[in-house]
Amino acid sequence: MANLIAVTSLVGHSLAATLVLFSLACSDSTSPDAPVLIEPAAQMVQTVQVPRTVQLTTDGGGRGVLWTSSNPRVAIVSNSGLVKTLFPGTTTITARRGSHSDAVSLTAVAARLDVGPNAASVAVHRTAVLRAIARDADGAQLLDVPMRWTSENARIASVDASTGAVQGVTPGVATISVEGGGATASLTVTVTPAERFTLTIDAAGMGNGTVRVADGGINCVIAASATSGACVGTYEWGTTVTLVATPGGAGHAFVSWARGCVGTAATCVVTIYESQTVVATFGKRLEFGRIGADSPSPVYSSSPGAGEHLK
């Protein structure tokens, strides 16, 4: 200030004019290789919502300063140090003057996540897919923002971390949370009891036999296309059921499955996704035919007036 007063008294100009000249002189005196310090401090610009801006400056003015962003997809910076965020993520903003530089780390974040459906529910063993949409500070959707899903109670409902597919484990209510683009959200999922469906055994053919399930539930007696006993079982969705057909003694043979099962093997595996019917056909021996000169082979009838040869 003493120098300023001396200049004022020697020149005789107004104080205001002298201050302007002094200010210009200071600006012009900035060395092209002077140290550079970004302002404001890093903690003031750590997190910025997309698509907002923040103005950075350097001490000593902006003369000769080159600004760069290490990740232009996340944020860009102008020649004057104005930063605009574009997509959630982290970038480093660097100011360089000559051989000197300073940098700040900036994190761009989504303003919110919209999750749904609002009243989500899923049955035990079943799957429901949740959705999350990232939005910026203006409400616009941000595309391709990775999401990470978690369940606060995986014993009730589990969730795929990347797809948001929820599977019911046991009846109850679970909170599912999601994080993406620096924003978080959560919703509750109600798990209902498993859906149950019926498996019905029907009969065809002239023979006798039984169809049963090894672990119980079905033990169906078949006699000449008529059924009796436990011929209907009830199972939870997704249950695998193995049916076993047994001929009803000498002169009878199992022929084939139809509808819910196919093939001629004595066992058939059915996975329950809906109510369904399985038809078991048993044949009754009618006579002995011949294959070749001395090879008797039994012939069975699976329907009135018709025969089927079983090897």
Short mmCIF file of C-alpha atoms in Angstrom, two decimals:
data_model
loop_
_atom_site.label_atom_id
_atom_site.label_comp_id
_atom_site.label_asym_id
_atom_site.label_seq_id
_atom_site.Cartn_x
_atom_site.Cartn_y
_atom_site.Cartn_z
CA MET A 1 0.00 0.00 0.00
CA ALA A 2 2.96 2.34 0.66
CA ASN A 3 4.10 1.93 -2.94
CA LEU A 4 0.60 2.70 -4.17
CA ILE A 5 0.51 5.95 -2.21
CA ALA A 6 3.89 6.95 -3.58
CA VAL A 7 2.78 6.36 -7.15
CA THR A 8 -0.37 8.38 -6.52
CA SER A 9 1.52 11.38 -5.16
CA LEU A 10 4.08 11.40 -7.95
CA VAL A 11 1.65 11.06 -10.81
CA GLY A 12 -1.05 13.15 -9.31
CA HIS A 13 -3.87 11.05 -10.76
CA SER A 14 -7.01 10.07 -8.93
CA LEU A 15 -6.82 7.19 -6.47
CA ALA A 16 -9.39 5.19 -8.47
CA ALA A 17 -7.34 5.41 -11.65
CA THR A 18 -4.21 4.42 -9.79
CA LEU A 19 -5.95 1.33 -8.32
CA VAL A 20 -7.03 0.21 -11.77
CA LEU A 21 -3.51 0.61 -13.10
CA PHE A 22 -2.09 -1.21 -10.12
CA SER A 23 -4.58 -4.08 -10.63
CA LEU A 24 -3.66 -4.38 -14.31
CA ALA A 25 -0.02 -4.33 -13.46
CA CYS A 26 -0.47 -7.18 -10.99
CA SER A 27 -2.44 -9.26 -13.51
CA ASP A 28 0.13 -8.74 -16.21
CA SER A 29 2.91 -9.69 -13.85
CA THR A 30 1.62 -13.32 -13.47
CA SER A 31 4.39 -15.55 -14.68
CA PRO A 32 3.52 -18.19 -17.32
CA ASP A 33 5.17 -20.69 -14.97
CA ALA A 34 3.73 -19.40 -11.66
CA PRO A 35 2.41 -22.01 -9.16
CA VAL A 36 -1.30 -22.80 -9.56
CA LEU A 37 -3.87 -23.63 -6.87
CA ILE A 38 -7.47 -24.56 -7.69
CA GLU A 39 -10.22 -22.85 -5.73
CA PRO A 40 -12.60 -23.65 -4.08
CA ALA A 41 -11.09 -26.42 -1.99
CA ALA A 42 -11.67 -29.99 -3.04
CA GLN A 43 -14.16 -30.78 -0.29
CA MET A 44 -16.49 -28.10 -1.63
CA VAL A 45 -16.88 -29.78 -5.03
CA GLN A 46 -16.59 -33.47 -4.23
CA THR A 47 -20.15 -34.38 -5.24
CA VAL A 48 -22.21 -32.70 -7.96
CA GLN A 49 -25.53 -33.86 -9.35
CA VAL A 50 -25.89 -34.43 -13.09
CA PRO A 51 -26.25 -32.14 -15.10
CA ARG A 52 -25.20 -29.30 -12.80
CA THR A 53 -22.15 -27.02 -13.13
CA VAL A 54 -19.49 -25.78 -10.75
CA GLN A 55 -17.05 -22.95 -11.34
CA LEU A 56 -13.42 -23.54 -10.46
CA THR A 57 -10.79 -20.82 -10.42
CA THR A 58 -7.09 -20.60 -9.72
CA ASP A 59 -5.17 -18.25 -7.49
CA GLY A 60 -3.43 -15.54 -9.46
CA GLY A 61 -6.14 -15.49 -12.13
CA GLY A 62 -6.69 -17.69 -15.13
CA ARG A 63 -3.97 -16.39 -17.40
CA GLY A 64 -2.10 -19.27 -19.07
CA VAL A 65 -4.14 -21.98 -17.30
CA LEU A 66 -5.09 -25.15 -19.23
CA TRP A 67 -8.05 -27.09 -17.80
CA THR A 68 -8.63 -30.82 -18.48
CA SER A 69 -10.96 -33.61 -17.30
CA SER A 70 -9.62 -37.14 -16.97
CA ASN A 71 -13.05 -38.59 -17.81
CA PRO A 72 -15.02 -36.42 -20.27
CA ARG A 73 -17.91 -38.91 -20.16
CA VAL A 74 -18.44 -37.95 -16.52
CA ALA A 75 -17.72 -34.20 -16.73
CA ILE A 76 -16.25 -31.64 -19.10
CA VAL A 77 -14.45 -28.40 -18.22
CA SER A 78 -14.24 -25.17 -20.21
CA ASN A 79 -11.21 -22.93 -20.74
CA SER A 80 -12.47 -20.76 -17.88
CA GLY A 81 -12.74 -23.66 -15.39
CA LEU A 82 -16.52 -24.16 -15.61
CA VAL A 83 -17.24 -27.85 -14.96
CA LYS A 84 -20.43 -29.53 -16.22
CA THR A 85 -21.36 -33.02 -15.05
CA LEU A 86 -22.75 -35.37 -17.70
CA PHE A 87 -22.94 -38.91 -16.27
CA PRO A 88 -22.51 -40.53 -12.84
CA GLY A 89 -18.91 -41.36 -12.05
CA THR A 90 -15.64 -39.87 -10.91
CA THR A 91 -13.22 -37.65 -12.78
CA THR A 92 -10.15 -35.59 -11.98
CA ILE A 93 -10.16 -31.91 -12.98
CA THR A 94 -6.65 -30.58 -13.53
CA ALA A 95 -5.44 -27.00 -13.93
CA ARG A 96 -1.98 -26.64 -15.45
CA ARG A 97 0.17 -23.54 -15.90
CA GLY A 98 3.63 -24.09 -17.23
CA SER A 99 5.29 -26.82 -15.21
CA HIS A 100 2.88 -26.42 -12.28
CA SER A 101 -0.50 -28.10 -11.81
CA ASP A 102 -3.23 -28.73 -9.27
CA ALA A 103 -6.12 -31.18 -9.37
CA VAL A 104 -9.39 -31.98 -7.62
CA SER A 105 -11.44 -35.18 -7.68
CA LEU A 106 -15.07 -34.65 -8.63
CA THR A 107 -17.89 -37.20 -8.33
CA ALA A 108 -21.01 -36.79 -10.46
CA VAL A 109 -24.15 -38.48 -9.11
CA ALA A 110 -27.73 -39.17 -10.13
CA ALA A 111 -30.36 -37.12 -8.30
CA ARG A 112 -32.57 -40.11 -7.50
CA LEU A 113 -33.60 -43.66 -8.39
CA ASP A 114 -37.18 -44.58 -9.25
CA VAL A 115 -37.89 -48.21 -8.31
CA GLY A 116 -40.85 -50.49 -8.89
CA PRO A 117 -43.27 -52.05 -8.99
CA ASN A 118 -44.54 -50.27 -5.90
CA ALA A 119 -46.56 -53.19 -4.51
CA ALA A 120 -44.16 -55.98 -5.44
CA SER A 121 -45.07 -59.54 -4.50
CA VAL A 122 -43.83 -62.97 -5.45
CA ALA A 123 -44.78 -66.51 -4.49
CA VAL A 124 -42.34 -68.95 -2.92
CA HIS A 125 -40.16 -70.53 -5.67
CA ARG A 126 -41.29 -67.92 -8.17
CA THR A 127 -39.34 -64.95 -9.59
CA ALA A 128 -40.27 -61.31 -10.11
CA VAL A 129 -38.01 -58.72 -11.76
CA LEU A 130 -37.68 -55.31 -10.10
CA ARG A 131 -36.68 -52.20 -12.05
CA ALA A 132 -34.72 -49.08 -11.18
CA ILE A 133 -34.41 -45.91 -13.27
CA ALA A 134 -31.73 -43.30 -12.56
CA ARG A 135 -32.77 -39.68 -13.05
CA ASP A 136 -30.75 -36.48 -13.15
CA ALA A 137 -31.49 -33.24 -11.30
CA ASP A 138 -33.88 -32.19 -14.10
CA GLY A 139 -35.82 -35.48 -13.92
CA ALA A 140 -34.45 -36.86 -17.18
CA GLN A 141 -33.64 -40.57 -17.35
CA LEU A 142 -29.98 -41.53 -17.27
CA LEU A 143 -29.43 -44.58 -19.47
CA ASP A 144 -26.99 -47.43 -18.88
CA VAL A 145 -26.37 -46.68 -15.21
CA PRO A 146 -25.23 -49.95 -13.54
CA MET A 147 -27.37 -51.05 -10.59
CA ARG A 148 -26.49 -53.23 -7.63
CA TRP A 149 -29.31 -54.95 -5.74
CA THR A 150 -29.25 -56.39 -2.22
CA SER A 151 -31.78 -58.09 0.06
CA GLU A 152 -31.92 -57.25 3.74
CA ASN A 153 -33.43 -60.67 4.47
CA ALA A 154 -32.34 -63.32 1.97
CA ARG A 155 -34.13 -66.00 4.02
CA ILE A 156 -37.43 -64.48 2.84
CA ALA A 157 -36.45 -63.19 -0.61
CA SER A 158 -33.17 -63.36 -2.50
CA VAL A 159 -32.22 -60.99 -5.30
CA ASP A 160 -29.78 -61.16 -8.20
CA ALA A 161 -27.25 -58.39 -7.60
CA SER A 162 -27.11 -57.24 -11.23
CA THR A 163 -30.57 -57.99 -12.69
CA GLY A 164 -32.89 -57.26 -9.77
CA ALA A 165 -34.64 -60.62 -10.17
CA VAL A 166 -36.23 -61.50 -6.81
CA GLN A 167 -37.00 -65.09 -5.84
CA GLY A 168 -39.40 -65.96 -3.06
CA VAL A 169 -37.86 -68.23 -0.41
CA THR A 170 -40.38 -68.29 2.44
CA PRO A 171 -43.56 -66.28 3.16
CA GLY A 172 -42.95 -62.86 4.69
CA VAL A 173 -41.82 -59.32 3.82
CA ALA A 174 -38.29 -58.38 2.75
CA THR A 175 -36.69 -55.02 1.96
CA ILE A 176 -34.80 -54.90 -1.33
CA SER A 177 -32.30 -52.07 -1.81
CA VAL A 178 -30.59 -50.78 -4.95
CA GLU A 179 -27.65 -48.44 -5.55
CA GLY A 180 -26.74 -46.86 -8.84
CA GLY A 181 -25.04 -43.69 -10.00
CA GLY A 182 -24.38 -42.62 -6.42
CA ALA A 183 -28.10 -42.69 -5.50
CA THR A 184 -29.96 -45.29 -3.44
CA ALA A 185 -33.54 -46.49 -3.08
CA SER A 186 -35.45 -49.40 -1.57
CA LEU A 187 -38.83 -51.11 -1.64
CA THR A 188 -40.57 -53.94 0.16
CA VAL A 189 -41.41 -57.26 -1.44
CA THR A 190 -44.14 -59.51 -0.06
CA VAL A 191 -43.51 -63.23 -0.46
CA THR A 192 -46.71 -65.29 -0.58
CA PRO A 193 -47.06 -69.07 -0.03
CA ALA A 194 -46.11 -71.27 -2.94
CA GLU A 195 -48.77 -71.91 -5.55
CA ARG A 196 -50.06 -75.47 -5.54
CA PHE A 197 -51.26 -77.50 -8.50
CA THR A 198 -52.81 -80.92 -9.03
CA LEU A 199 -51.35 -83.91 -10.85
CA THR A 200 -54.03 -86.38 -11.93
CA ILE A 201 -53.45 -89.94 -13.10
CA ASP A 202 -55.84 -91.29 -15.76
CA ALA A 203 -55.89 -94.75 -17.32
CA ALA A 204 -56.12 -96.33 -20.75
CA GLY A 205 -55.85 -99.87 -22.11
CA MET A 206 -57.21 -103.27 -21.10
CA GLY A 207 -54.58 -104.16 -18.55
CA ASN A 208 -54.16 -103.70 -14.83
CA GLY A 209 -51.42 -101.95 -12.86
CA THR A 210 -50.53 -99.17 -10.47
CA VAL A 211 -48.96 -95.73 -10.78
CA ARG A 212 -47.36 -94.32 -7.68
CA VAL A 213 -44.96 -91.66 -6.47
CA ALA A 214 -42.09 -92.98 -4.39
CA ASP A 215 -42.39 -90.32 -1.67
CA GLY A 216 -46.18 -90.63 -1.42
CA GLY A 217 -49.12 -88.55 -2.55
CA ILE A 218 -50.14 -90.77 -5.46
CA ASN A 219 -50.89 -94.52 -5.38
CA CYS A 220 -53.33 -95.05 -8.21
CA VAL A 221 -54.74 -98.49 -8.97
CA ILE A 222 -55.70 -99.08 -12.61
CA ALA A 223 -57.95 -101.90 -13.81
CA ALA A 224 -59.08 -102.03 -17.44
CA SER A 225 -59.09 -98.23 -17.88
CA ALA A 226 -60.72 -97.61 -14.51
CA THR A 227 -58.86 -95.89 -11.67
CA SER A 228 -59.21 -96.09 -7.91
CA GLY A 229 -57.22 -95.09 -4.87
CA ALA A 230 -55.07 -91.96 -4.61
CA CYS A 231 -54.99 -90.86 -8.22
CA VAL A 232 -54.66 -87.09 -7.59
CA GLY A 233 -51.72 -85.40 -5.88
CA THR A 234 -51.18 -81.75 -4.97
CA TYR A 235 -47.71 -80.23 -5.31
CA GLU A 236 -46.00 -76.84 -5.03
CA TRP A 237 -44.97 -74.97 -8.16
CA GLY A 238 -41.64 -76.24 -9.48
CA THR A 239 -41.79 -79.59 -7.67
CA THR A 240 -40.26 -82.54 -9.54
CA VAL A 241 -42.39 -85.70 -9.32
CA THR A 242 -41.26 -89.16 -10.41
CA LEU A 243 -44.06 -91.53 -11.46
CA VAL A 244 -43.51 -95.29 -11.45
CA ALA A 245 -45.80 -97.65 -13.39
CA THR A 246 -46.02 -101.29 -12.25
CA PRO A 247 -47.99 -103.99 -14.16
CA GLY A 248 -50.71 -105.75 -12.20
CA GLY A 249 -49.24 -109.26 -12.21
CA ALA A 250 -48.86 -111.99 -14.81
CA GLY A 251 -50.62 -111.34 -18.09
CA HIS A 252 -50.40 -107.55 -17.77
CA ALA A 253 -47.77 -105.07 -18.97
CA PHE A 254 -47.17 -101.36 -18.95
CA VAL A 255 -47.46 -99.95 -22.50
CA SER A 256 -46.88 -96.16 -22.51
CA TRP A 257 -47.45 -92.72 -21.05
CA ALA A 258 -49.47 -89.91 -22.64
CA ARG A 259 -50.26 -86.22 -22.16
CA GLY A 260 -48.15 -85.01 -19.23
CA CYS A 261 -45.59 -87.80 -19.83
CA VAL A 262 -44.34 -89.52 -22.96
CA GLY A 263 -42.44 -92.70 -23.71
CA THR A 264 -42.61 -96.39 -22.81
CA ALA A 265 -40.22 -96.50 -19.84
CA ALA A 266 -41.78 -97.53 -16.54
CA THR A 267 -40.75 -94.25 -14.88
CA CYS A 268 -41.57 -90.69 -15.90
CA VAL A 269 -40.45 -87.38 -14.38
CA VAL A 270 -42.92 -84.49 -14.28
CA THR A 271 -42.11 -80.92 -13.17
CA ILE A 272 -45.16 -79.15 -11.82
CA TYR A 273 -45.79 -75.71 -13.30
CA GLU A 274 -49.56 -76.04 -13.67
CA SER A 275 -52.32 -78.55 -13.03
CA GLN A 276 -52.03 -81.44 -15.46
CA THR A 277 -53.07 -85.01 -16.22
CA VAL A 278 -50.88 -88.00 -17.04
CA VAL A 279 -52.37 -91.03 -18.80
CA ALA A 280 -50.91 -94.48 -18.11
CA THR A 281 -51.74 -97.29 -20.55
CA PHE A 282 -51.55 -100.93 -19.47
CA GLY A 283 -52.06 -103.91 -21.81
CA LYS A 284 -53.53 -107.36 -21.21
CA ARG A 285 -52.09 -110.51 -22.77
CA LEU A 286 -54.41 -112.00 -25.39
CA GLU A 287 -52.43 -114.79 -27.01
CA PHE A 288 -48.98 -116.04 -27.99
CA GLY A 289 -47.74 -115.35 -31.47
CA ARG A 290 -44.49 -116.45 -33.07
CA ILE A 291 -41.41 -114.61 -34.20
CA GLY A 292 -39.49 -117.08 -36.28
CA ALA A 293 -39.98 -120.83 -36.05
CA ASP A 294 -39.62 -121.48 -32.31
CA SER A 295 -39.78 -118.06 -30.60
CA PRO A 296 -43.09 -117.47 -28.84
CA SER A 297 -43.75 -113.83 -27.95
CA PRO A 298 -46.69 -112.53 -25.90
CA VAL A 299 -49.17 -110.15 -27.53
CA TYR A 300 -50.97 -107.56 -25.36
CA SER A 301 -54.09 -105.56 -25.98
CA SER A 302 -54.04 -101.88 -25.02
CA SER A 303 -57.55 -101.21 -26.38
CA PRO A 304 -60.58 -103.37 -27.22
CA GLY A 305 -60.10 -105.16 -30.50
CA ALA A 306 -56.47 -104.10 -30.86
CA GLY A 307 -53.16 -105.63 -29.78
CA GLU A 308 -49.68 -104.32 -29.18
CA HIS A 309 -46.56 -106.44 -29.32
CA LEU A 310 -44.15 -105.75 -26.50
CA LYS A 311 -40.56 -106.92 -26.81
#
